[in-house]
Coordinates of C-alpha atoms in Angstrom, one line a residue:
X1 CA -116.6 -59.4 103.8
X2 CA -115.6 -55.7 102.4
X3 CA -112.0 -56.3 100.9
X4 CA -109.1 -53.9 101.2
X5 CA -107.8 -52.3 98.1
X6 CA -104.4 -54.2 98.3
X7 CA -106.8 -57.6 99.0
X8 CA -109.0 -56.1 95.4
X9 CA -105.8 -55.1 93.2
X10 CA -104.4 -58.6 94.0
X11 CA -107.4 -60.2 92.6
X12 CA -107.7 -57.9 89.8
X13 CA -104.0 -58.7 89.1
X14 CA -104.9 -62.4 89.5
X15 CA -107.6 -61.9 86.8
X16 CA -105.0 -59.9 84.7
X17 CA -102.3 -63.0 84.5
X18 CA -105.4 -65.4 83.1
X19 CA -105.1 -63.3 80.1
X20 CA -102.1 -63.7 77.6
X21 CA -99.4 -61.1 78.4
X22 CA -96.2 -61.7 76.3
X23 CA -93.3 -62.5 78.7
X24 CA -89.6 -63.6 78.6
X25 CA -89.0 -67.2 78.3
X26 CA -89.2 -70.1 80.4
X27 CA -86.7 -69.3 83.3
X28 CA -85.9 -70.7 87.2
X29 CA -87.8 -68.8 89.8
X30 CA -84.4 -68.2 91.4
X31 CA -81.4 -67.1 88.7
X32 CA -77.9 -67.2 90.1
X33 CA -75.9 -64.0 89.7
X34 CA -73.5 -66.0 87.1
X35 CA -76.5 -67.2 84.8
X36 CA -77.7 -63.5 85.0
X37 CA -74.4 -62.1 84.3
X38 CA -74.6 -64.2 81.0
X39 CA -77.5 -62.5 79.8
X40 CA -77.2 -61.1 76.5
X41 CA -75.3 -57.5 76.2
X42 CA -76.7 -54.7 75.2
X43 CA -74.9 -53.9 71.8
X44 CA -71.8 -51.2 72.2
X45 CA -72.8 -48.0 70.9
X46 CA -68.9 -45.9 70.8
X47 CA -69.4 -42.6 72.6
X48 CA -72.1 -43.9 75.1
X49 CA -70.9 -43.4 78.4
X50 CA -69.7 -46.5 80.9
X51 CA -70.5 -47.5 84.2
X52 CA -68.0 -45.2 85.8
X53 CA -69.1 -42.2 83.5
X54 CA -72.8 -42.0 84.9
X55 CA -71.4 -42.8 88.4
X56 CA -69.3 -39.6 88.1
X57 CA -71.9 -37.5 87.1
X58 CA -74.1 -38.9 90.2
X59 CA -71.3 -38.5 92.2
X60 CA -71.7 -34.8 91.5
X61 CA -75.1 -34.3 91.7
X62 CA -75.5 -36.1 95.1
X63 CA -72.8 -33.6 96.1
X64 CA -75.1 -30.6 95.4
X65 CA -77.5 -32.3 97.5
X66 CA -80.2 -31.8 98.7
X67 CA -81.2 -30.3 95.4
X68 CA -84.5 -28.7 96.4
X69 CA -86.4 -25.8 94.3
X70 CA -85.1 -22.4 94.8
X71 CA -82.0 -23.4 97.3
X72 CA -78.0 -23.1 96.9
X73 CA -78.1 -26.5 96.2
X74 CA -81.0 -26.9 93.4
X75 CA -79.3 -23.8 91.7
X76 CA -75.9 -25.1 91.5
X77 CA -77.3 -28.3 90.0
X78 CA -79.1 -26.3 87.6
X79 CA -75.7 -24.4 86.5
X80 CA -74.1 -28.0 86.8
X81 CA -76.4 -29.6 84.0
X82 CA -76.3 -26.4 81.9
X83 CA -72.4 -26.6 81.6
X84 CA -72.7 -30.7 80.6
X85 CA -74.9 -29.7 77.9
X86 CA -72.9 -27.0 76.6
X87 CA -69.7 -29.2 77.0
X88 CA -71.8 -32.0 75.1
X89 CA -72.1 -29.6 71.7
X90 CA -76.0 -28.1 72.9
X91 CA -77.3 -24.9 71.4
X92 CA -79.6 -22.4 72.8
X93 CA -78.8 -23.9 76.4
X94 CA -80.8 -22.2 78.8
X95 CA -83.6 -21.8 82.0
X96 CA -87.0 -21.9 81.4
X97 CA -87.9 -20.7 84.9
X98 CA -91.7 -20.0 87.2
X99 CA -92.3 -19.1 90.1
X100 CA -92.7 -21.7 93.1
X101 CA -92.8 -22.2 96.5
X102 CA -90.0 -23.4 99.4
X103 CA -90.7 -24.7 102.2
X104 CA -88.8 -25.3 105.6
X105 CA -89.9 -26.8 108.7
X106 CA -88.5 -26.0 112.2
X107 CA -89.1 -26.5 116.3
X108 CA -91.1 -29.3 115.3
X109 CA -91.8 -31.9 118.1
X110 CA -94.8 -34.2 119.2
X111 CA -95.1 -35.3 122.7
X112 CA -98.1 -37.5 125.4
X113 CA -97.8 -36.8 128.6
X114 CA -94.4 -35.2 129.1
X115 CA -92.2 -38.4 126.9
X116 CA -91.5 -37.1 123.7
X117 CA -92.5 -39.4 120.4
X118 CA -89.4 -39.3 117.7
X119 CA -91.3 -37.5 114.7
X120 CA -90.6 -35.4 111.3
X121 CA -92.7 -32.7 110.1
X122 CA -94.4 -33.4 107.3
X123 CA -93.3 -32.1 104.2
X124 CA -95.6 -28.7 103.0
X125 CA -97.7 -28.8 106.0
X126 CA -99.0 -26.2 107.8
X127 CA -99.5 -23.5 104.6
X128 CA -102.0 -20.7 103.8
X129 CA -102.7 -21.9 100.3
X130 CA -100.9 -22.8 97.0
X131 CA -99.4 -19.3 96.2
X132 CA -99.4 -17.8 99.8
X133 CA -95.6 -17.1 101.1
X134 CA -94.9 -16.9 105.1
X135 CA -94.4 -18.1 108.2
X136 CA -96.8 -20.3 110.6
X137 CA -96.1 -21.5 113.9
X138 CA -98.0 -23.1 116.6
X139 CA -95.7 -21.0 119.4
X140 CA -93.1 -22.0 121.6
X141 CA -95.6 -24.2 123.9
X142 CA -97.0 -25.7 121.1
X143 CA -100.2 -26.9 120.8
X144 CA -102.4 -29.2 123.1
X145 CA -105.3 -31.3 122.1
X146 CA -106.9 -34.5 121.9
X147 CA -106.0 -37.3 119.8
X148 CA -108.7 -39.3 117.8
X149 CA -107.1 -42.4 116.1
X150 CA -108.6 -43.5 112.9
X151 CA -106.0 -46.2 111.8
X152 CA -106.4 -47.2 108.4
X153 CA -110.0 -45.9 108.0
X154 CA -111.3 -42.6 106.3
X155 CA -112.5 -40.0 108.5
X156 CA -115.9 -40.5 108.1
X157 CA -118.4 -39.3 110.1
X158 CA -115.6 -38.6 112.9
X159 CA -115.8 -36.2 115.1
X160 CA -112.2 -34.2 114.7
X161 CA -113.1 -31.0 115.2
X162 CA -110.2 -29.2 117.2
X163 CA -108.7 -32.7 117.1
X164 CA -105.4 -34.0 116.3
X165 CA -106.2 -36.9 113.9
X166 CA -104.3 -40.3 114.0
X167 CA -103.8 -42.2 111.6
X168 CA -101.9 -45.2 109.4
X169 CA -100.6 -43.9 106.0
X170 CA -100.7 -46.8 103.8
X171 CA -99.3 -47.2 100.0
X172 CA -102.0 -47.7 97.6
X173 CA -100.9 -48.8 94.5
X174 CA -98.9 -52.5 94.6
X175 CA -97.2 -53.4 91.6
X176 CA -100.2 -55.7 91.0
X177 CA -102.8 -52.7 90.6
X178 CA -100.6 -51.8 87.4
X179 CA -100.6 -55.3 85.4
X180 CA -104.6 -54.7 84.2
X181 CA -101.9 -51.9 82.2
X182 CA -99.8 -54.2 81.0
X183 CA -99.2 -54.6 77.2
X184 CA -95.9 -56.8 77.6
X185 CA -93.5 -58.1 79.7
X186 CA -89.8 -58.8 79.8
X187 CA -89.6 -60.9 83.2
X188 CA -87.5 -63.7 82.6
X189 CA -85.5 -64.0 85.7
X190 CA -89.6 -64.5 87.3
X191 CA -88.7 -61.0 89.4
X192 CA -92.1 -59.7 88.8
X193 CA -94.8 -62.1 88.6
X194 CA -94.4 -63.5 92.2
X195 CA -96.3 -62.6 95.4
X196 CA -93.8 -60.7 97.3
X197 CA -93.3 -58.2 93.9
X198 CA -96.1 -58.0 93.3
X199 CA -97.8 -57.2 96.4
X200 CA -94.9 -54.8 97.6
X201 CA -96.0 -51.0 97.9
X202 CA -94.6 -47.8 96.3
X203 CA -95.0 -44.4 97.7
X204 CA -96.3 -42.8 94.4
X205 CA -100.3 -43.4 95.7
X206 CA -100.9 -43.1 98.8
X207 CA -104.1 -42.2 101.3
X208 CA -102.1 -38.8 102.8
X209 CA -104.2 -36.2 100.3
X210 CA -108.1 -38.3 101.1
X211 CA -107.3 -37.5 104.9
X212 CA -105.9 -34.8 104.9
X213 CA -108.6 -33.3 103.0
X214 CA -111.6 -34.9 105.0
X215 CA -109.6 -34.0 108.5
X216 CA -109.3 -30.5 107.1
X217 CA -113.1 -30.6 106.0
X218 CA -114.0 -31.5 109.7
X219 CA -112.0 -28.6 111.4
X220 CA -109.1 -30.6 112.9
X221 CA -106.7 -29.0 114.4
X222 CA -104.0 -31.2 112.6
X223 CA -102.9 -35.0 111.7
X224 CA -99.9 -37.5 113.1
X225 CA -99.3 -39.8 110.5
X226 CA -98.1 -43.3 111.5
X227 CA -95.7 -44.9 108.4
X228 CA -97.1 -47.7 108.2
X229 CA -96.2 -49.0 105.4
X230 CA -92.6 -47.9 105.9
X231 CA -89.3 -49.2 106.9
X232 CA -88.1 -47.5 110.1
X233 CA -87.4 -43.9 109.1
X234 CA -89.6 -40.9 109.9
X235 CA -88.0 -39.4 107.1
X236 CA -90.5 -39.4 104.7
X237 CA -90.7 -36.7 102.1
X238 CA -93.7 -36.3 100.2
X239 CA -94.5 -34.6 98.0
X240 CA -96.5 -31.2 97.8
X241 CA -100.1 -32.4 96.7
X242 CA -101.2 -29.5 95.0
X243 CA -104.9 -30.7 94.7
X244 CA -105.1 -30.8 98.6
X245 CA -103.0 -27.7 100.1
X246 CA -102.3 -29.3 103.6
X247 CA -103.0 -25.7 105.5
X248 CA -102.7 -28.0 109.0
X249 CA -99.7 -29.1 110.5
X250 CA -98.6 -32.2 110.6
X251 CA -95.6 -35.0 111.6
X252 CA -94.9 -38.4 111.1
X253 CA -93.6 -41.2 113.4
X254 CA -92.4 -44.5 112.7
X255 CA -94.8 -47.8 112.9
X256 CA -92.7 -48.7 115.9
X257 CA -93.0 -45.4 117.4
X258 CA -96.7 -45.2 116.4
X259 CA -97.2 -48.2 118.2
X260 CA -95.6 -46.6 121.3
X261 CA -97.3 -43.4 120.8
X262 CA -101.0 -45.6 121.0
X263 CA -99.5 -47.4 124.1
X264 CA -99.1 -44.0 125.8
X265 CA -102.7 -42.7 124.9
X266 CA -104.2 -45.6 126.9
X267 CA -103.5 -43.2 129.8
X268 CA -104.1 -40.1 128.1
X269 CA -105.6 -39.0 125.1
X270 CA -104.0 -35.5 124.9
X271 CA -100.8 -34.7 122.9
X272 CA -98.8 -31.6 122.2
X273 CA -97.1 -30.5 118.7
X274 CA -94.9 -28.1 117.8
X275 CA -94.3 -26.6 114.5
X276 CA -92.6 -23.4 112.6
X277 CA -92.9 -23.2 108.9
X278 CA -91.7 -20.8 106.8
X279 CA -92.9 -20.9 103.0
X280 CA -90.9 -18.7 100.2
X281 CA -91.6 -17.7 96.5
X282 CA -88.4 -19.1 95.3
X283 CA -87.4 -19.1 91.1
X284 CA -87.3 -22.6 89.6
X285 CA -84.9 -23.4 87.1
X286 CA -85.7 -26.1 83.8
X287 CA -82.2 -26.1 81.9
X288 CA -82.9 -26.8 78.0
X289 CA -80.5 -27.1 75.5
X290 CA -80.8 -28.4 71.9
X291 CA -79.2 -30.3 69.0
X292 CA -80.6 -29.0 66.0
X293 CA -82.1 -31.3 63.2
X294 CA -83.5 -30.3 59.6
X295 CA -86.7 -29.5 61.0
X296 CA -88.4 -28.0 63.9
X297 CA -90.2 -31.0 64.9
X298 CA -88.3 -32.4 68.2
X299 CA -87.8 -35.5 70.2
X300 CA -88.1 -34.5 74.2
X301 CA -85.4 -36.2 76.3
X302 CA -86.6 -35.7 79.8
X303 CA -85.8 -36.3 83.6
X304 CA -86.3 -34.0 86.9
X305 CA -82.9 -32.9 88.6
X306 CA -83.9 -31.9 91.9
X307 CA -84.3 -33.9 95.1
X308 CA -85.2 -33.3 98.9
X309 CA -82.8 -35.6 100.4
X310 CA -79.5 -37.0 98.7
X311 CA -81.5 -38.3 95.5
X312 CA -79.0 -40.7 94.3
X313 CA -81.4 -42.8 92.4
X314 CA -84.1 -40.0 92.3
X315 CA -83.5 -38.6 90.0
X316 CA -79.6 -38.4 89.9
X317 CA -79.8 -41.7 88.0
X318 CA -82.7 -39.6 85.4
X319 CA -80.3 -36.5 84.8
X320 CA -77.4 -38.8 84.3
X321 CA -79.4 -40.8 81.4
X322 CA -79.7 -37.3 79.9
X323 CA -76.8 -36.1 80.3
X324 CA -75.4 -38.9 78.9
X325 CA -77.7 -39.5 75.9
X326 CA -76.6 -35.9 75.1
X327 CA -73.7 -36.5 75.6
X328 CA -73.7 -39.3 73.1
X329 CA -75.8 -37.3 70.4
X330 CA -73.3 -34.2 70.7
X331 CA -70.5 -36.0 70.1
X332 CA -71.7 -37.6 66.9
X333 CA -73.2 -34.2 65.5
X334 CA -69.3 -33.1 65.9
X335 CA -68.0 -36.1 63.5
X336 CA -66.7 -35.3 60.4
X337 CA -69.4 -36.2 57.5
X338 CA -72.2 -35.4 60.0
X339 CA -75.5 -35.1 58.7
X340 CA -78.1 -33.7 60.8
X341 CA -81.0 -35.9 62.2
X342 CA -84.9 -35.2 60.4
X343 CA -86.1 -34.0 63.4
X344 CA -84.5 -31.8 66.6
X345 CA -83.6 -33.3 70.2
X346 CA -84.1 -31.5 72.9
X347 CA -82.7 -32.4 76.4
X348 CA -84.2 -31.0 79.4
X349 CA -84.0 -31.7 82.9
X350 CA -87.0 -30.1 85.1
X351 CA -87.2 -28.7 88.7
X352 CA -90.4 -28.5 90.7
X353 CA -90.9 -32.3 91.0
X354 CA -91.4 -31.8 95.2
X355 CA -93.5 -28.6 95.3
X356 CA -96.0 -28.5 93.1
X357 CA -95.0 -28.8 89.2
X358 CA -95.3 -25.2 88.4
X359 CA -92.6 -25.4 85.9
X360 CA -93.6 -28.2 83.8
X361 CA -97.3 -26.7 83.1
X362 CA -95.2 -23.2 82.9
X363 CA -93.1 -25.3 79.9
X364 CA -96.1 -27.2 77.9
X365 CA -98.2 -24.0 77.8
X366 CA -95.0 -22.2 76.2
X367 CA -93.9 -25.6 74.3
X368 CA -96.9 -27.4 73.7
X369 CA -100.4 -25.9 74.5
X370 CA -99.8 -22.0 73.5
X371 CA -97.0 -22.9 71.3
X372 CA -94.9 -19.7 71.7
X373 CA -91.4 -21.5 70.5
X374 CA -91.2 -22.3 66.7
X375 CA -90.2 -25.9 67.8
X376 CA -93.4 -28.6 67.7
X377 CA -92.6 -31.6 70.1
X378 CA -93.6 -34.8 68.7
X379 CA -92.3 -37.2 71.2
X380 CA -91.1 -37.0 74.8
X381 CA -88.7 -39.9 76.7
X382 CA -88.7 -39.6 80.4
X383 CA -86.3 -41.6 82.1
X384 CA -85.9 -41.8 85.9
X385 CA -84.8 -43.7 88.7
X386 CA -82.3 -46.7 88.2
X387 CA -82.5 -48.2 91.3
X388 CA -82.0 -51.4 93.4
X389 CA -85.1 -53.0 95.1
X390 CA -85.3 -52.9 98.5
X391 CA -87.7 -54.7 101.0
X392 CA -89.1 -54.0 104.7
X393 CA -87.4 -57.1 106.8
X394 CA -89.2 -58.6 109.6
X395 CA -87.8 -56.3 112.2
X396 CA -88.9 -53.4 110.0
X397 CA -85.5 -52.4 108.5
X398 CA -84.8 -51.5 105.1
X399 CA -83.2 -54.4 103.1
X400 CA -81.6 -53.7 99.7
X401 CA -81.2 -56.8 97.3
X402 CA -79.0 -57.2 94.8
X403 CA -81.6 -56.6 91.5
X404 CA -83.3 -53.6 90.5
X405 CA -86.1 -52.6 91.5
X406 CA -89.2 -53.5 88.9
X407 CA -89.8 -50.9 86.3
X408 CA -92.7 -49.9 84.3
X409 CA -92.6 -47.7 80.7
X410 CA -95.5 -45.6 80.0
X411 CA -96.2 -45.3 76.3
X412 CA -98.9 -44.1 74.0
X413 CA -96.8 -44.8 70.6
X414 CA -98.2 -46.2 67.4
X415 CA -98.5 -50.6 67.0
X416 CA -95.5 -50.1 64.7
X417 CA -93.4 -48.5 67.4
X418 CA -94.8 -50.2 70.2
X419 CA -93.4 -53.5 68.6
X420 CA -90.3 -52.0 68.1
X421 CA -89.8 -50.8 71.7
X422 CA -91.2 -54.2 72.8
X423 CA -88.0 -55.5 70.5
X424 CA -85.4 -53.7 72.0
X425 CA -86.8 -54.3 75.8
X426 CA -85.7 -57.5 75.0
X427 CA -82.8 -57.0 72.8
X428 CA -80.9 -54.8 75.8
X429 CA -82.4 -57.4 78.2
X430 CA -84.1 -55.2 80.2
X431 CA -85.7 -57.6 82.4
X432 CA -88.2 -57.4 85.1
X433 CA -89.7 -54.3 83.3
X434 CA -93.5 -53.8 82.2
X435 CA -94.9 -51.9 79.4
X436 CA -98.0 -50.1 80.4
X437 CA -100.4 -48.6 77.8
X438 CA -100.8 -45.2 79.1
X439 CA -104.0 -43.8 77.7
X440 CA -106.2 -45.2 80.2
X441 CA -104.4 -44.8 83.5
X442 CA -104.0 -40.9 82.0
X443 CA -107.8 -41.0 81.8
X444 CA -108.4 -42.8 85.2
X445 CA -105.7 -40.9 87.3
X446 CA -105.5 -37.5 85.7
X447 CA -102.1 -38.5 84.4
X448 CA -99.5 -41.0 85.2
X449 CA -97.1 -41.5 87.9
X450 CA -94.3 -39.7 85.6
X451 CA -93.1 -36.9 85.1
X452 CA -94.4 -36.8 81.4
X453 CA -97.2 -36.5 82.5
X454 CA -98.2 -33.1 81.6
X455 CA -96.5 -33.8 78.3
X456 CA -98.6 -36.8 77.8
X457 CA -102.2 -35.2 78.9
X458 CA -101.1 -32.4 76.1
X459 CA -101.6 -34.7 73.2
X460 CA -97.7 -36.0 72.7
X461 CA -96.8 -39.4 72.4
X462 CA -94.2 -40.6 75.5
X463 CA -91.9 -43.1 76.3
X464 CA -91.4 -42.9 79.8
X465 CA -89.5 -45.2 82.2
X466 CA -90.6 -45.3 85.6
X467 CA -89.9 -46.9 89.1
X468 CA -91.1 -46.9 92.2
X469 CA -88.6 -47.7 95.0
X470 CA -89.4 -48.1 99.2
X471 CA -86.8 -45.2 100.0
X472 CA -87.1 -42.7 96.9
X473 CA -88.9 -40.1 98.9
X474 CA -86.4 -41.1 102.1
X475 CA -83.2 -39.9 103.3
X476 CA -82.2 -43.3 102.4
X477 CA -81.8 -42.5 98.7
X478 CA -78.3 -43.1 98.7
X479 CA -75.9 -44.1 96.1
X480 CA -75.5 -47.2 96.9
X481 CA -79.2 -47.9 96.0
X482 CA -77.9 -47.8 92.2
X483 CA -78.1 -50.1 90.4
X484 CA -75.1 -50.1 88.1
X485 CA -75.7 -52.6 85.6
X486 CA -78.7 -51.3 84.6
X487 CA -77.2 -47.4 83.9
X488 CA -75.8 -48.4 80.6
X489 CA -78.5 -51.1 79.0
X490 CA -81.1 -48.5 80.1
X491 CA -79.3 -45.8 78.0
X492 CA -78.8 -47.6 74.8
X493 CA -82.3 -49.0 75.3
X494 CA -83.3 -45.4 74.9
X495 CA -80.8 -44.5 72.0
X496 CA -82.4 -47.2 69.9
X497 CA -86.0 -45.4 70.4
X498 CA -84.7 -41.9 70.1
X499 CA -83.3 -43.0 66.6
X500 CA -86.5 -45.1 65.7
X501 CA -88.6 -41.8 66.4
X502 CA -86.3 -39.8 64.3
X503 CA -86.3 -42.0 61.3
X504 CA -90.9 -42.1 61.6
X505 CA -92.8 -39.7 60.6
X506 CA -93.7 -37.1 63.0
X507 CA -97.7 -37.9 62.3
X508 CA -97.0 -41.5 62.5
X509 CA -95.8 -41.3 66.1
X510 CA -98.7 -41.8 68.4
X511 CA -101.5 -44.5 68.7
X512 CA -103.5 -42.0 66.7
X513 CA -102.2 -41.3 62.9
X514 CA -102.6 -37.5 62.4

């Protein structure tokens, strides 16, 4: 019998956990919140910002919301961080900018028969191609055409032509597809290795761009994607798959409203969409500042500060770590007695994270590949989203516990470092998180699921945290999805590797000594 690839990554995880991964030590399957808040504390570095510090600086950024390339809102938040890092002591704080692409969806509607199906448009449908501006719309009628419903399959050999193609989007990568990865692992509450973790989905992966592409291949005339995978929100914001320019229109519906939608093409299989896009060359804004150190070579701090819906924990959470851990550095550099670190930080938050990463290849060609700065980047730390985990309950609604959400860190460093970072996972308690060795996912995927990873495929060595919450590309993405007690440990967590990669040589960084 043909397996799914949820039904193969649970056996390659199964296979995985036969081989010794280092783990926390012996604890319960179920921790009460007291024995967790006993846990060791992550040691108190003076000048690091609290609980209530990185909450105000969400605070903020939500309120700028949503925070998406080239609007009011992405530009304010751009002037926003720029300001922090000048207040935190920064020099040469500025915008490394490209060019990019907005995108706005309107008179969008799906209906069968005369009843109208709730739906959303999905997001950077219905465009010429990758650097083509304008406006597309299927008219005021809409459009009118037969429905062929694939489900979960591939398109195949279907005939689509002229078609509206059905179909289930489904999450790809379970936490389990990510353990043959896994170097070590600090999971002593048992959050990670069980069943429901490890078999829950993330919307990083999913199956939008393979059908998409084939119904495009086949002449469809467009596709209603049924969120299968999803809690009960049409409000699904993916992102802009630049491999796969979606140049077809295209909505989403709920599971419950797919199911209702299905119901209603037992009677007929004709349904009408309507849809007005309008697609802009908008500027993008990267804001980079620096604390200078005796050299040029520099230590990368790195998240992404713009959103499509509130963002609290994507990436509000990532540009608050920064913002914080320049915070932290700027403050020190303004001690008396201060004697400048070996090598330079720099502390950069990126746009274009939605609509197609235009700026972060703009930035390694100029930083990295072409080398047009005097500054040689030895080391990158990506940091983003510090959320809660949340589950789909058995009526389909979206149910938020009370622990994060599990977390993986990318890396490529040298043993020496790699047993260091292992070291202070566990010294800052950072539980429920799993290293990943990044060189052969990179290899495998084209990257990693990160935004380092352009940095990463250009030869430097990262640290970068990653997770991979139900509602970060939803509307849902609200700050109370934060998880607070993790703002802090993750933050000194990262202090103690920023000042272990300033104190090794620059050639001694990565996996491969230079």
């Amino acid at each position: 019998m043909r397996l799914t690839l949820r039904r193969r990554l649970a056996v390659v995880a199964a296979a995985a956990l036969a081989v010794p991964v280092l783990t926390g030590g012996p604890g319960p399957s179920s921790v009460s919140a007291t024995a967790e808040a006993a846990a060791p504390v992550p040691p108190v570095r003076p000048g690091l910002a609290g609980t209530a510090g990185f909450m105000a600086t969400i605070r903020d950024l939500v309120g700028f919301a949503p925070r998406t390339t080239g609007s009011p809102g992405g530009l304010r938040t751009a002037e926003y961080v720029a300001q922090r890092f000048r207040k935190a002591g920064l020099t040469n704080v500025h915008y490394e900018t490209a060019t990019s692409y907005s995108w706005k969806a309107s008179a969008s509607s799906l209906s069968v028969a005369g009843r109208r199906i709730d739906s959303f448009p999905i997001s950077h449908s219905f465009i010429v191609g990758p650097t083509t501006p304008g406006t597309r719309t299927l008219g005021p009628q809409g459009r009118t055409a037969d429905v062929v419903d694939i489900g979960g399959r591939d398109v195949g050999s279907t005939d689509v032509r002229g078609k509206w193609v059905l179909f289930d989007l489904n999450f790809k990568l379970p936490l389990a597809g990510l353990l043959p990865f896994t170097t070590f692992l600090w999971d002593p509450y048992l959050r990670l290795l069980n069943p429901s973790a490890l078999l829950s989905a993330n919307p990083y992966l999913t199956n939008q761009e393979s059908v998409v592409k084939a119904a495009q291949k086949g002449g469809a005339l467009g596709v209603i994607g049924v969120l299968d995978d999803y809690f009960d929100s049409n409000r699904y914001h993916n992102e802009y798959y630049r491999r796969t320019p979606m140049t077809v229109p295209g909505v989403w519906v709920t599971k419950k409203d797919g199911a209702a939608l299905r119901a209603a093409l037992g009677t007929t299989r004709r349904a009408t969409m309507r849809l007005t896009v309008e697609r802009k060359a908008v500027t993008a804004r990267t804001v980079v500042g620096f604390l200078p150190g005796r050299t040029k070579d520099t230590v990368m701090v790195q998240s992404h500060h713009d959103s499509q819906g509130p963002g609290a924990v994507e990436d509000a959470t990532g540009t608050s770590e920064v913002i914080a851990l320049a915070d932290y550095y700027g403050a020190l550099a303004k001690k008396r007695g201060y004697q400048p670190r070996q090598k330079t930080m720099m502390f950069a938050t990126f746009d274009t994270h939605f609509t197609g990463y235009q700026q972060h290849q703009a930035f390694v060609e100029k930083y990295i590949t072409k080398k047009q700065t005097p500054y040689r980047i030895v080391a990158n730390a990506t940091i983003e989203h510090v959320g809660k985990r949340a589950v789909v309950d058995k009526d389909g609604r979206l149910k938020v516990l009370e622990q994060h959400e599990p977390r993986g860190i990318f890396e490529n460093v040298s043993l020496p470092l790699k047993l260091k970072l292992d070291a202070a996972i566990v010294r800052n308690n950072l539980h429920t998180t799993a290293v990943l060795n990044s060189t052969l996912p990179a290899k495998l995927l084209g990257g990693i699921p990160t935004d380092a990873s352009f940095v990463l495929q250009a030869g430097v060595p990262v640290i970068s945290l990653i997770a991979g919450p139900l509602y970060m590309y939803d509307e849902a993405d609200t700050i109370d999805k934060i998880d607070q007690t993790q703002l802090r440990p993750v933050a000194v967590f990262y202090a103690d590797m920023l000042d272990v990669l300033d104190r090794t040589a620059s050639n001694r960084i990565g996996q491969g000594l230079r």
